[in-house]
């Protein structure tokens, strides 16, 4: 598995599903949705559409609270020590940026029944005269007439997930009331998809990269891993140029504010999943007075450094594996045994076996240990993938790695022709500029492995070694761990799932606690993200907020 820090390429993935993709779409529709893997499709999925709470829309944004949110206990999470607060930008648009805020969008029909437009933003907001880049957006128009509130920007996560593909795949899953209230808009962030995408490796080299052993057992394997990480980084440098140093989340949030203005909205209306919560929280911190109705589902904690983020996420995958194992051992023919302890032991034994002798598949590619682990991780994003994992593990035990390799390819959104989308390139690029690298070299990783394994006996070692990649990144990080208060912002809804594999519930608690107007909505369940995954309670609470501006009471919980 080769996700980058801090949340992994899939960090947003299951979101799509969550976003409200109708049941019946392919599970990973694409990373298109991919996003994030997590996202994207958010999640990957495609579980039920968002339900209509029946609330009438309102065109008046709710006012900002004068003090801490009321209605229940405050979130119990806490920000990491030492994180500095994200300070808001000046409310007035700087004169040097006025031409960007004064553009006009020329919407043209595209992708069947959608509309697309492009616009310019500075490559470097600190030096806007130094050149600009082109960003792409798409929308599904509201037919609500007087009921229309504005434009609802959607982001599936990643980083690296295409918000355009996500919006187009999930638009029909939103309820008629939400569709009437908003134009649904997808903006591919800078460096992603159709927005000046970064590029790094060919499909053949990506195949090699995803197969490299990321749990090295000797110096030769360590050297091979370092060489692979350096090749990836150098490929990004050669193919992406100056853009590589300007794909940070702060810059992407500033781009969203330009688009907000071009759309004619005084405030931002937004639903972000997984990494999309990091982007949305960053926007709120920079532009608190422009926050309208913002939903952050599958929240990331901006106060964590890269090592802590990876280590905590490893614990999230461990929690998800435990839930899978508990379900599996109660079924006849479970491929990992009849007890939860046995399940973990058999998984470890299988991975050791594949490490020693990669498995044959139905193609000319062998299944490596790294890809086998990635296949397992892929299935942790959504319960609907558990049957596929049971089948894949059964086949692997019999010597056939085909199904696990397909799950791994789904994680990376590898095409049948061997091509890879921009998802993984953007994922690494954004993560490596957003936070300083956690490790400078293999020795640092080796020292950290015990702590990672304490958080996750089955996935901790992998998560520690995969965080090494940013140590060889060709441009310096521009971001650092921080807290987000967004003082004066309207209520912001933070959704956390108790057994979320990619964005642990503690992250949602922490983010909601940092935000002055954060409202924590808890889903007691499994899978990555919650909104749009066919839970009536969650969907009604979020839809009601989007339509009326009334956030759920603090501490509201929804059961599985």
PDB file of C-alpha atoms in Angstrom, residues 58-332:
ATOM      1  CA  UNK A  58     -34.364  28.857   3.198  1.00  0.00           C
ATOM      2  CA  UNK A  59     -32.355  31.514   1.443  1.00  0.00           C
ATOM      3  CA  UNK A  60     -31.088  33.095   4.643  1.00  0.00           C
ATOM      4  CA  UNK A  61     -27.793  31.766   5.993  1.00  0.00           C
ATOM      5  CA  UNK A  62     -27.923  31.060   9.688  1.00  0.00           C
ATOM      6  CA  UNK A  63     -26.287  33.618  11.853  1.00  0.00           C
ATOM      7  CA  UNK A  64     -23.037  32.999  13.545  1.00  0.00           C
ATOM      8  CA  UNK A  65     -23.406  31.999  17.178  1.00  0.00           C
ATOM      9  CA  UNK A  66     -22.257  34.448  19.792  1.00  0.00           C
ATOM     10  CA  UNK A  67     -20.609  31.753  21.861  1.00  0.00           C
ATOM     11  CA  UNK A  68     -19.934  28.026  21.913  1.00  0.00           C
ATOM     12  CA  UNK A  69     -22.595  25.883  20.236  1.00  0.00           C
ATOM     13  CA  UNK A  70     -25.398  24.786  22.516  1.00  0.00           C
ATOM     14  CA  UNK A  71     -27.709  21.795  22.557  1.00  0.00           C
ATOM     15  CA  UNK A  72     -25.491  19.107  24.058  1.00  0.00           C
ATOM     16  CA  UNK A  73     -22.051  18.268  25.385  1.00  0.00           C
ATOM     17  CA  UNK A  74     -19.087  19.769  23.594  1.00  0.00           C
ATOM     18  CA  UNK A  75     -16.890  17.449  21.520  1.00  0.00           C
ATOM     19  CA  UNK A  76     -14.476  15.545  23.750  1.00  0.00           C
ATOM     20  CA  UNK A  77     -11.536  15.495  21.320  1.00  0.00           C
ATOM     21  CA  UNK A  78      -8.550  17.743  21.770  1.00  0.00           C
ATOM     22  CA  UNK A  79      -6.041  19.260  19.377  1.00  0.00           C
ATOM     23  CA  UNK A  80      -2.442  18.065  19.355  1.00  0.00           C
ATOM     24  CA  UNK A  81      -0.113  20.049  21.582  1.00  0.00           C
ATOM     25  CA  UNK A  82       2.063  22.620  19.882  1.00  0.00           C
ATOM     26  CA  UNK A  83      -0.127  23.228  16.850  1.00  0.00           C
ATOM     27  CA  UNK A  84      -0.403  26.908  15.987  1.00  0.00           C
ATOM     28  CA  UNK A  85      -3.754  28.492  15.044  1.00  0.00           C
ATOM     29  CA  UNK A  86      -4.577  29.159  11.390  1.00  0.00           C
ATOM     30  CA  UNK A  87      -5.062  32.900  11.098  1.00  0.00           C
ATOM     31  CA  UNK A  88      -7.757  34.350   8.804  1.00  0.00           C
ATOM     32  CA  UNK A  89      -6.850  36.368   5.746  1.00  0.00           C
ATOM     33  CA  UNK A  90      -7.941  40.022   5.461  1.00  0.00           C
ATOM     34  CA  UNK A  91     -11.629  40.286   4.608  1.00  0.00           C
ATOM     35  CA  UNK A  92     -11.022  42.669   1.713  1.00  0.00           C
ATOM     36  CA  UNK A  93      -9.784  41.216  -1.574  1.00  0.00           C
ATOM     37  CA  UNK A  94      -6.250  42.515  -2.256  1.00  0.00           C
ATOM     38  CA  UNK A  95      -6.034  44.784  -5.275  1.00  0.00           C
ATOM     39  CA  UNK A  96      -3.511  42.458  -6.933  1.00  0.00           C
ATOM     40  CA  UNK A  97      -6.131  39.689  -6.895  1.00  0.00           C
ATOM     41  CA  UNK A  98      -9.036  41.833  -8.117  1.00  0.00           C
ATOM     42  CA  UNK A  99      -8.659  40.713 -11.749  1.00  0.00           C
ATOM     43  CA  UNK A 100      -9.086  37.084 -10.692  1.00  0.00           C
ATOM     44  CA  UNK A 101     -12.182  37.868  -8.651  1.00  0.00           C
ATOM     45  CA  UNK A 102     -13.559  39.891 -11.553  1.00  0.00           C
ATOM     46  CA  UNK A 103     -13.543  37.104 -14.171  1.00  0.00           C
ATOM     47  CA  UNK A 104     -16.744  35.866 -15.794  1.00  0.00           C
ATOM     48  CA  UNK A 105     -17.429  32.162 -16.107  1.00  0.00           C
ATOM     49  CA  UNK A 106     -18.369  30.997 -19.594  1.00  0.00           C
ATOM     50  CA  UNK A 107     -20.378  27.840 -18.916  1.00  0.00           C
ATOM     51  CA  UNK A 108     -20.577  25.412 -21.814  1.00  0.00           C
ATOM     52  CA  UNK A 109     -22.424  22.078 -22.159  1.00  0.00           C
ATOM     53  CA  UNK A 110     -20.198  19.108 -21.304  1.00  0.00           C
ATOM     54  CA  UNK A 111     -20.254  15.500 -20.172  1.00  0.00           C
ATOM     55  CA  UNK A 112     -23.837  14.873 -21.302  1.00  0.00           C
ATOM     56  CA  UNK A 113     -26.142  17.002 -19.135  1.00  0.00           C
ATOM     57  CA  UNK A 114     -23.626  19.103 -17.204  1.00  0.00           C
ATOM     58  CA  UNK A 115     -21.955  22.466 -17.766  1.00  0.00           C
ATOM     59  CA  UNK A 116     -18.224  23.170 -17.569  1.00  0.00           C
ATOM     60  CA  UNK A 117     -16.114  26.306 -17.264  1.00  0.00           C
ATOM     61  CA  UNK A 118     -12.494  27.272 -16.672  1.00  0.00           C
ATOM     62  CA  UNK A 119     -10.966  30.230 -14.852  1.00  0.00           C
ATOM     63  CA  UNK A 120      -7.558  31.521 -13.858  1.00  0.00           C
ATOM     64  CA  UNK A 121      -5.877  31.767 -10.458  1.00  0.00           C
ATOM     65  CA  UNK A 122      -2.349  32.831  -9.512  1.00  0.00           C
ATOM     66  CA  UNK A 123       0.261  30.109  -9.419  1.00  0.00           C
ATOM     67  CA  UNK A 124       1.585  31.827  -6.299  1.00  0.00           C
ATOM     68  CA  UNK A 125      -0.815  33.992  -4.267  1.00  0.00           C
ATOM     69  CA  UNK A 126       2.132  35.754  -2.638  1.00  0.00           C
ATOM     70  CA  UNK A 127       3.372  36.813  -6.086  1.00  0.00           C
ATOM     71  CA  UNK A 128       0.286  36.958  -8.317  1.00  0.00           C
ATOM     72  CA  UNK A 129       2.160  38.795 -11.080  1.00  0.00           C
ATOM     73  CA  UNK A 130       4.372  35.772 -11.553  1.00  0.00           C
ATOM     74  CA  UNK A 131       1.906  33.862 -13.702  1.00  0.00           C
ATOM     75  CA  UNK A 132      -1.319  31.940 -13.391  1.00  0.00           C
ATOM     76  CA  UNK A 133      -2.795  28.478 -13.908  1.00  0.00           C
ATOM     77  CA  UNK A 134      -6.133  27.275 -15.247  1.00  0.00           C
ATOM     78  CA  UNK A 135      -8.705  25.497 -13.097  1.00  0.00           C
ATOM     79  CA  UNK A 136     -11.789  23.581 -14.259  1.00  0.00           C
ATOM     80  CA  UNK A 137     -15.229  23.313 -12.702  1.00  0.00           C
ATOM     81  CA  UNK A 138     -18.476  21.597 -13.648  1.00  0.00           C
ATOM     82  CA  UNK A 139     -22.017  22.024 -12.398  1.00  0.00           C
ATOM     83  CA  UNK A 140     -25.446  20.477 -12.385  1.00  0.00           C
ATOM     84  CA  UNK A 141     -27.958  23.324 -12.511  1.00  0.00           C
ATOM     85  CA  UNK A 142     -30.708  23.733  -9.955  1.00  0.00           C
ATOM     86  CA  UNK A 143     -34.262  23.810 -11.260  1.00  0.00           C
ATOM     87  CA  UNK A 144     -35.643  25.254  -8.044  1.00  0.00           C
ATOM     88  CA  UNK A 145     -36.327  28.810  -9.172  1.00  0.00           C
ATOM     89  CA  UNK A 146     -37.192  30.863  -6.118  1.00  0.00           C
ATOM     90  CA  UNK A 147     -36.155  27.949  -3.878  1.00  0.00           C
ATOM     91  CA  UNK A 148     -32.544  28.202  -5.040  1.00  0.00           C
ATOM     92  CA  UNK A 149     -30.090  29.089  -2.266  1.00  0.00           C
ATOM     93  CA  UNK A 150     -26.826  29.096  -4.209  1.00  0.00           C
ATOM     94  CA  UNK A 151     -24.069  26.769  -5.371  1.00  0.00           C
ATOM     95  CA  UNK A 152     -23.041  23.748  -3.293  1.00  0.00           C
ATOM     96  CA  UNK A 153     -19.400  22.842  -3.850  1.00  0.00           C
ATOM     97  CA  UNK A 154     -18.579  19.162  -3.414  1.00  0.00           C
ATOM     98  CA  UNK A 155     -15.198  17.583  -2.749  1.00  0.00           C
ATOM     99  CA  UNK A 156     -14.670  13.819  -2.371  1.00  0.00           C
ATOM    100  CA  UNK A 157     -11.279  13.848  -0.732  1.00  0.00           C
ATOM    101  CA  UNK A 158      -7.920  12.395  -1.566  1.00  0.00           C
ATOM    102  CA  UNK A 159      -6.104  14.592  -1.835  1.00  0.00           C
ATOM    103  CA  UNK A 160      -6.186  13.978  -5.542  1.00  0.00           C
ATOM    104  CA  UNK A 161      -9.819  13.038  -6.093  1.00  0.00           C
ATOM    105  CA  UNK A 162     -11.563  14.721  -9.000  1.00  0.00           C
ATOM    106  CA  UNK A 163     -14.451  16.782  -7.655  1.00  0.00           C
ATOM    107  CA  UNK A 164     -15.805  17.103 -11.195  1.00  0.00           C
ATOM    108  CA  UNK A 165     -16.069  13.359 -11.688  1.00  0.00           C
ATOM    109  CA  UNK A 166     -17.410  12.986  -8.187  1.00  0.00           C
ATOM    110  CA  UNK A 167     -20.120  15.588  -8.651  1.00  0.00           C
ATOM    111  CA  UNK A 168     -21.180  14.114 -11.974  1.00  0.00           C
ATOM    112  CA  UNK A 169     -21.390  10.613 -10.507  1.00  0.00           C
ATOM    113  CA  UNK A 170     -23.197  11.614  -7.319  1.00  0.00           C
ATOM    114  CA  UNK A 171     -25.515  14.430  -8.436  1.00  0.00           C
ATOM    115  CA  UNK A 172     -28.521  12.206  -9.043  1.00  0.00           C
ATOM    116  CA  UNK A 173     -28.204  10.770  -5.541  1.00  0.00           C
ATOM    117  CA  UNK A 174     -29.080  14.045  -3.833  1.00  0.00           C
ATOM    118  CA  UNK A 175     -32.698  14.541  -2.881  1.00  0.00           C
ATOM    119  CA  UNK A 176     -35.031  16.649  -5.031  1.00  0.00           C
ATOM    120  CA  UNK A 177     -35.118  19.291  -2.296  1.00  0.00           C
ATOM    121  CA  UNK A 178     -31.345  19.666  -2.205  1.00  0.00           C
ATOM    122  CA  UNK A 179     -31.146  19.603  -6.013  1.00  0.00           C
ATOM    123  CA  UNK A 180     -33.728  22.383  -6.160  1.00  0.00           C
ATOM    124  CA  UNK A 181     -31.900  24.453  -3.555  1.00  0.00           C
ATOM    125  CA  UNK A 182     -28.443  24.301  -5.069  1.00  0.00           C
ATOM    126  CA  UNK A 183     -26.438  24.132  -8.243  1.00  0.00           C
ATOM    127  CA  UNK A 184     -24.109  21.213  -7.495  1.00  0.00           C
ATOM    128  CA  UNK A 185     -20.538  22.201  -8.372  1.00  0.00           C
ATOM    129  CA  UNK A 186     -17.338  20.213  -8.635  1.00  0.00           C
ATOM    130  CA  UNK A 187     -14.031  22.088  -8.736  1.00  0.00           C
ATOM    131  CA  UNK A 188     -10.941  20.001  -9.416  1.00  0.00           C
ATOM    132  CA  UNK A 189      -8.359  21.451  -7.030  1.00  0.00           C
ATOM    133  CA  UNK A 190      -5.117  22.751  -8.493  1.00  0.00           C
ATOM    134  CA  UNK A 191      -2.900  19.867  -9.571  1.00  0.00           C
ATOM    135  CA  UNK A 192      -5.850  17.475  -9.805  1.00  0.00           C
ATOM    136  CA  UNK A 193      -7.840  16.036 -12.709  1.00  0.00           C
ATOM    137  CA  UNK A 194      -8.681  18.783 -15.199  1.00  0.00           C
ATOM    138  CA  UNK A 195      -7.062  21.596 -13.206  1.00  0.00           C
ATOM    139  CA  UNK A 196      -3.438  21.817 -14.323  1.00  0.00           C
ATOM    140  CA  UNK A 197      -2.725  18.249 -13.153  1.00  0.00           C
ATOM    141  CA  UNK A 198       0.610  17.150 -11.771  1.00  0.00           C
ATOM    142  CA  UNK A 199       2.204  14.103 -13.373  1.00  0.00           C
ATOM    143  CA  UNK A 200       4.934  11.761 -12.175  1.00  0.00           C
ATOM    144  CA  UNK A 201       5.267   8.245 -13.646  1.00  0.00           C
ATOM    145  CA  UNK A 202       4.161   6.154 -16.602  1.00  0.00           C
ATOM    146  CA  UNK A 203       1.696   3.316 -16.101  1.00  0.00           C
ATOM    147  CA  UNK A 204       4.458   0.713 -16.294  1.00  0.00           C
ATOM    148  CA  UNK A 205       6.529   2.509 -13.674  1.00  0.00           C
ATOM    149  CA  UNK A 206       3.476   2.895 -11.449  1.00  0.00           C
ATOM    150  CA  UNK A 207       2.942  -0.867 -11.656  1.00  0.00           C
ATOM    151  CA  UNK A 208       6.475  -1.319 -10.383  1.00  0.00           C
ATOM    152  CA  UNK A 209       6.021   1.347  -7.705  1.00  0.00           C
ATOM    153  CA  UNK A 210       2.850  -0.184  -6.261  1.00  0.00           C
ATOM    154  CA  UNK A 211       4.513  -3.597  -6.081  1.00  0.00           C
ATOM    155  CA  UNK A 212       7.650  -2.526  -4.204  1.00  0.00           C
ATOM    156  CA  UNK A 213       7.979  -4.091  -0.756  1.00  0.00           C
ATOM    157  CA  UNK A 214       7.191  -1.425   1.853  1.00  0.00           C
ATOM    158  CA  UNK A 215       8.032  -3.628   4.828  1.00  0.00           C
ATOM    159  CA  UNK A 216      11.721  -4.221   4.041  1.00  0.00           C
ATOM    160  CA  UNK A 217      13.374  -7.179   5.734  1.00  0.00           C
ATOM    161  CA  UNK A 218      16.986  -6.462   4.754  1.00  0.00           C
ATOM    162  CA  UNK A 219      19.235  -3.757   3.334  1.00  0.00           C
ATOM    163  CA  UNK A 220      18.552  -4.724  -0.276  1.00  0.00           C
ATOM    164  CA  UNK A 221      14.791  -4.310   0.191  1.00  0.00           C
ATOM    165  CA  UNK A 222      15.334  -1.037   2.036  1.00  0.00           C
ATOM    166  CA  UNK A 223      17.496   0.257  -0.808  1.00  0.00           C
ATOM    167  CA  UNK A 224      14.838  -0.777  -3.340  1.00  0.00           C
ATOM    168  CA  UNK A 225      12.149   1.101  -1.419  1.00  0.00           C
ATOM    169  CA  UNK A 226      14.270   4.250  -1.167  1.00  0.00           C
ATOM    170  CA  UNK A 227      15.076   4.048  -4.875  1.00  0.00           C
ATOM    171  CA  UNK A 228      11.385   3.736  -5.730  1.00  0.00           C
ATOM    172  CA  UNK A 229      10.450   6.745  -3.590  1.00  0.00           C
ATOM    173  CA  UNK A 230      13.229   8.802  -5.151  1.00  0.00           C
ATOM    174  CA  UNK A 231      12.173   7.793  -8.665  1.00  0.00           C
ATOM    175  CA  UNK A 232       8.596   8.865  -7.925  1.00  0.00           C
ATOM    176  CA  UNK A 233       9.714  12.218  -6.527  1.00  0.00           C
ATOM    177  CA  UNK A 234      12.089  12.900  -9.402  1.00  0.00           C
ATOM    178  CA  UNK A 235       9.429  12.000 -11.947  1.00  0.00           C
ATOM    179  CA  UNK A 236       7.079  14.542 -10.376  1.00  0.00           C
ATOM    180  CA  UNK A 237       9.828  17.181 -10.473  1.00  0.00           C
ATOM    181  CA  UNK A 238      10.594  16.588 -14.118  1.00  0.00           C
ATOM    182  CA  UNK A 239       7.010  16.381 -15.361  1.00  0.00           C
ATOM    183  CA  UNK A 240       5.294  18.967 -13.126  1.00  0.00           C
ATOM    184  CA  UNK A 241       7.826  21.768 -12.792  1.00  0.00           C
ATOM    185  CA  UNK A 242       7.029  24.866 -10.729  1.00  0.00           C
ATOM    186  CA  UNK A 243       3.456  23.725 -10.076  1.00  0.00           C
ATOM    187  CA  UNK A 244       4.799  21.088  -7.670  1.00  0.00           C
ATOM    188  CA  UNK A 245       5.547  23.725  -5.055  1.00  0.00           C
ATOM    189  CA  UNK A 246       2.095  25.314  -5.309  1.00  0.00           C
ATOM    190  CA  UNK A 247      -0.486  22.576  -4.741  1.00  0.00           C
ATOM    191  CA  UNK A 248      -1.006  23.162  -1.029  1.00  0.00           C
ATOM    192  CA  UNK A 249      -4.385  22.976   0.663  1.00  0.00           C
ATOM    193  CA  UNK A 250      -4.156  26.653   1.630  1.00  0.00           C
ATOM    194  CA  UNK A 251      -3.773  27.586  -2.039  1.00  0.00           C
ATOM    195  CA  UNK A 252      -6.640  25.272  -3.023  1.00  0.00           C
ATOM    196  CA  UNK A 253      -8.848  26.919  -0.384  1.00  0.00           C
ATOM    197  CA  UNK A 254      -8.018  30.341  -1.798  1.00  0.00           C
ATOM    198  CA  UNK A 255      -8.943  29.040  -5.244  1.00  0.00           C
ATOM    199  CA  UNK A 256     -12.335  28.002  -3.845  1.00  0.00           C
ATOM    200  CA  UNK A 257     -12.905  31.539  -2.642  1.00  0.00           C
ATOM    201  CA  UNK A 258     -12.250  32.877  -6.127  1.00  0.00           C
ATOM    202  CA  UNK A 259     -14.799  30.436  -7.526  1.00  0.00           C
ATOM    203  CA  UNK A 260     -17.311  31.346  -4.791  1.00  0.00           C
ATOM    204  CA  UNK A 261     -17.136  34.937  -5.929  1.00  0.00           C
ATOM    205  CA  UNK A 262     -17.408  34.044  -9.618  1.00  0.00           C
ATOM    206  CA  UNK A 263     -20.496  31.950  -8.843  1.00  0.00           C
ATOM    207  CA  UNK A 264     -22.109  35.027  -7.285  1.00  0.00           C
ATOM    208  CA  UNK A 265     -22.420  33.629  -3.748  1.00  0.00           C
ATOM    209  CA  UNK A 266     -21.662  35.815  -0.747  1.00  0.00           C
ATOM    210  CA  UNK A 267     -20.945  32.715   1.322  1.00  0.00           C
ATOM    211  CA  UNK A 268     -19.557  29.272   0.599  1.00  0.00           C
ATOM    212  CA  UNK A 269     -21.883  26.265   0.678  1.00  0.00           C
ATOM    213  CA  UNK A 270     -19.839  23.098   0.796  1.00  0.00           C
ATOM    214  CA  UNK A 271     -19.834  19.346   1.445  1.00  0.00           C
ATOM    215  CA  UNK A 272     -16.377  17.848   1.849  1.00  0.00           C
ATOM    216  CA  UNK A 273     -15.488  14.269   2.628  1.00  0.00           C
ATOM    217  CA  UNK A 274     -12.297  12.852   4.071  1.00  0.00           C
ATOM    218  CA  UNK A 275      -9.452  15.103   2.855  1.00  0.00           C
ATOM    219  CA  UNK A 276     -12.253  17.378   1.646  1.00  0.00           C
ATOM    220  CA  UNK A 277     -12.846  18.156   5.332  1.00  0.00           C
ATOM    221  CA  UNK A 278      -9.270  19.390   5.642  1.00  0.00           C
ATOM    222  CA  UNK A 279      -9.819  21.600   2.614  1.00  0.00           C
ATOM    223  CA  UNK A 280     -13.157  22.859   3.938  1.00  0.00           C
ATOM    224  CA  UNK A 281     -11.796  23.532   7.423  1.00  0.00           C
ATOM    225  CA  UNK A 282      -8.879  25.411   5.895  1.00  0.00           C
ATOM    226  CA  UNK A 283     -11.316  27.571   3.939  1.00  0.00           C
ATOM    227  CA  UNK A 284     -13.288  28.277   7.120  1.00  0.00           C
ATOM    228  CA  UNK A 285     -10.108  29.250   8.952  1.00  0.00           C
ATOM    229  CA  UNK A 286      -8.989  31.605   6.198  1.00  0.00           C
ATOM    230  CA  UNK A 287     -12.399  33.100   5.395  1.00  0.00           C
ATOM    231  CA  UNK A 288     -14.646  32.639   8.474  1.00  0.00           C
ATOM    232  CA  UNK A 289     -17.003  35.488   7.541  1.00  0.00           C
ATOM    233  CA  UNK A 290     -17.718  33.802   4.188  1.00  0.00           C
ATOM    234  CA  UNK A 291     -18.798  30.449   5.633  1.00  0.00           C
ATOM    235  CA  UNK A 292     -22.373  29.571   4.722  1.00  0.00           C
ATOM    236  CA  UNK A 293     -23.435  25.960   5.285  1.00  0.00           C
ATOM    237  CA  UNK A 294     -20.432  23.683   5.495  1.00  0.00           C
ATOM    238  CA  UNK A 295     -20.474  19.915   6.089  1.00  0.00           C
ATOM    239  CA  UNK A 296     -17.221  18.104   6.896  1.00  0.00           C
ATOM    240  CA  UNK A 297     -17.767  14.322   6.782  1.00  0.00           C
ATOM    241  CA  UNK A 298     -15.012  11.888   7.724  1.00  0.00           C
ATOM    242  CA  UNK A 299     -12.979  14.633   9.329  1.00  0.00           C
ATOM    243  CA  UNK A 300      -9.229  15.012   9.394  1.00  0.00           C
ATOM    244  CA  UNK A 301      -7.458  16.665  12.321  1.00  0.00           C
ATOM    245  CA  UNK A 302      -5.258  19.546  11.073  1.00  0.00           C
ATOM    246  CA  UNK A 303      -3.428  19.746  14.396  1.00  0.00           C
ATOM    247  CA  UNK A 304      -1.585  16.450  13.850  1.00  0.00           C
ATOM    248  CA  UNK A 305       1.868  16.196  12.319  1.00  0.00           C
ATOM    249  CA  UNK A 306       2.457  13.660   9.545  1.00  0.00           C
ATOM    250  CA  UNK A 307       3.795  10.909  11.799  1.00  0.00           C
ATOM    251  CA  UNK A 308       0.923  11.199  14.262  1.00  0.00           C
ATOM    252  CA  UNK A 309      -1.594  11.296  11.433  1.00  0.00           C
ATOM    253  CA  UNK A 310      -0.258   8.137   9.827  1.00  0.00           C
ATOM    254  CA  UNK A 311       0.022   6.364  13.173  1.00  0.00           C
ATOM    255  CA  UNK A 312      -3.531   7.278  14.162  1.00  0.00           C
ATOM    256  CA  UNK A 313      -4.861   6.249  10.772  1.00  0.00           C
ATOM    257  CA  UNK A 314      -3.156   2.895  11.160  1.00  0.00           C
ATOM    258  CA  UNK A 315      -5.218   2.466  14.313  1.00  0.00           C
ATOM    259  CA  UNK A 316      -8.327   3.265  12.295  1.00  0.00           C
ATOM    260  CA  UNK A 317      -7.587   0.489   9.831  1.00  0.00           C
ATOM    261  CA  UNK A 318      -6.938  -1.861  12.753  1.00  0.00           C
ATOM    262  CA  UNK A 319     -10.378  -1.030  14.130  1.00  0.00           C
ATOM    263  CA  UNK A 320     -11.928  -1.684  10.730  1.00  0.00           C
ATOM    264  CA  UNK A 321     -10.093  -5.014  10.388  1.00  0.00           C
ATOM    265  CA  UNK A 322     -11.397  -6.059  13.818  1.00  0.00           C
ATOM    266  CA  UNK A 323     -14.951  -5.284  12.688  1.00  0.00           C
ATOM    267  CA  UNK A 324     -14.437  -7.271   9.479  1.00  0.00           C
ATOM    268  CA  UNK A 325     -12.926 -10.205  11.374  1.00  0.00           C
ATOM    269  CA  UNK A 326     -15.748 -10.227  13.923  1.00  0.00           C
ATOM    270  CA  UNK A 327     -18.281 -10.403  11.110  1.00  0.00           C
ATOM    271  CA  UNK A 328     -16.325 -12.970   9.086  1.00  0.00           C
ATOM    272  CA  UNK A 329     -15.742 -15.553  11.830  1.00  0.00           C
ATOM    273  CA  UNK A 330     -19.483 -15.786  12.417  1.00  0.00           C
ATOM    274  CA  UNK A 331     -19.973 -16.933   8.836  1.00  0.00           C
ATOM    275  CA  UNK A 332     -19.592 -20.395   7.394  1.00  0.00           C
TER     276      UNK A 332
END
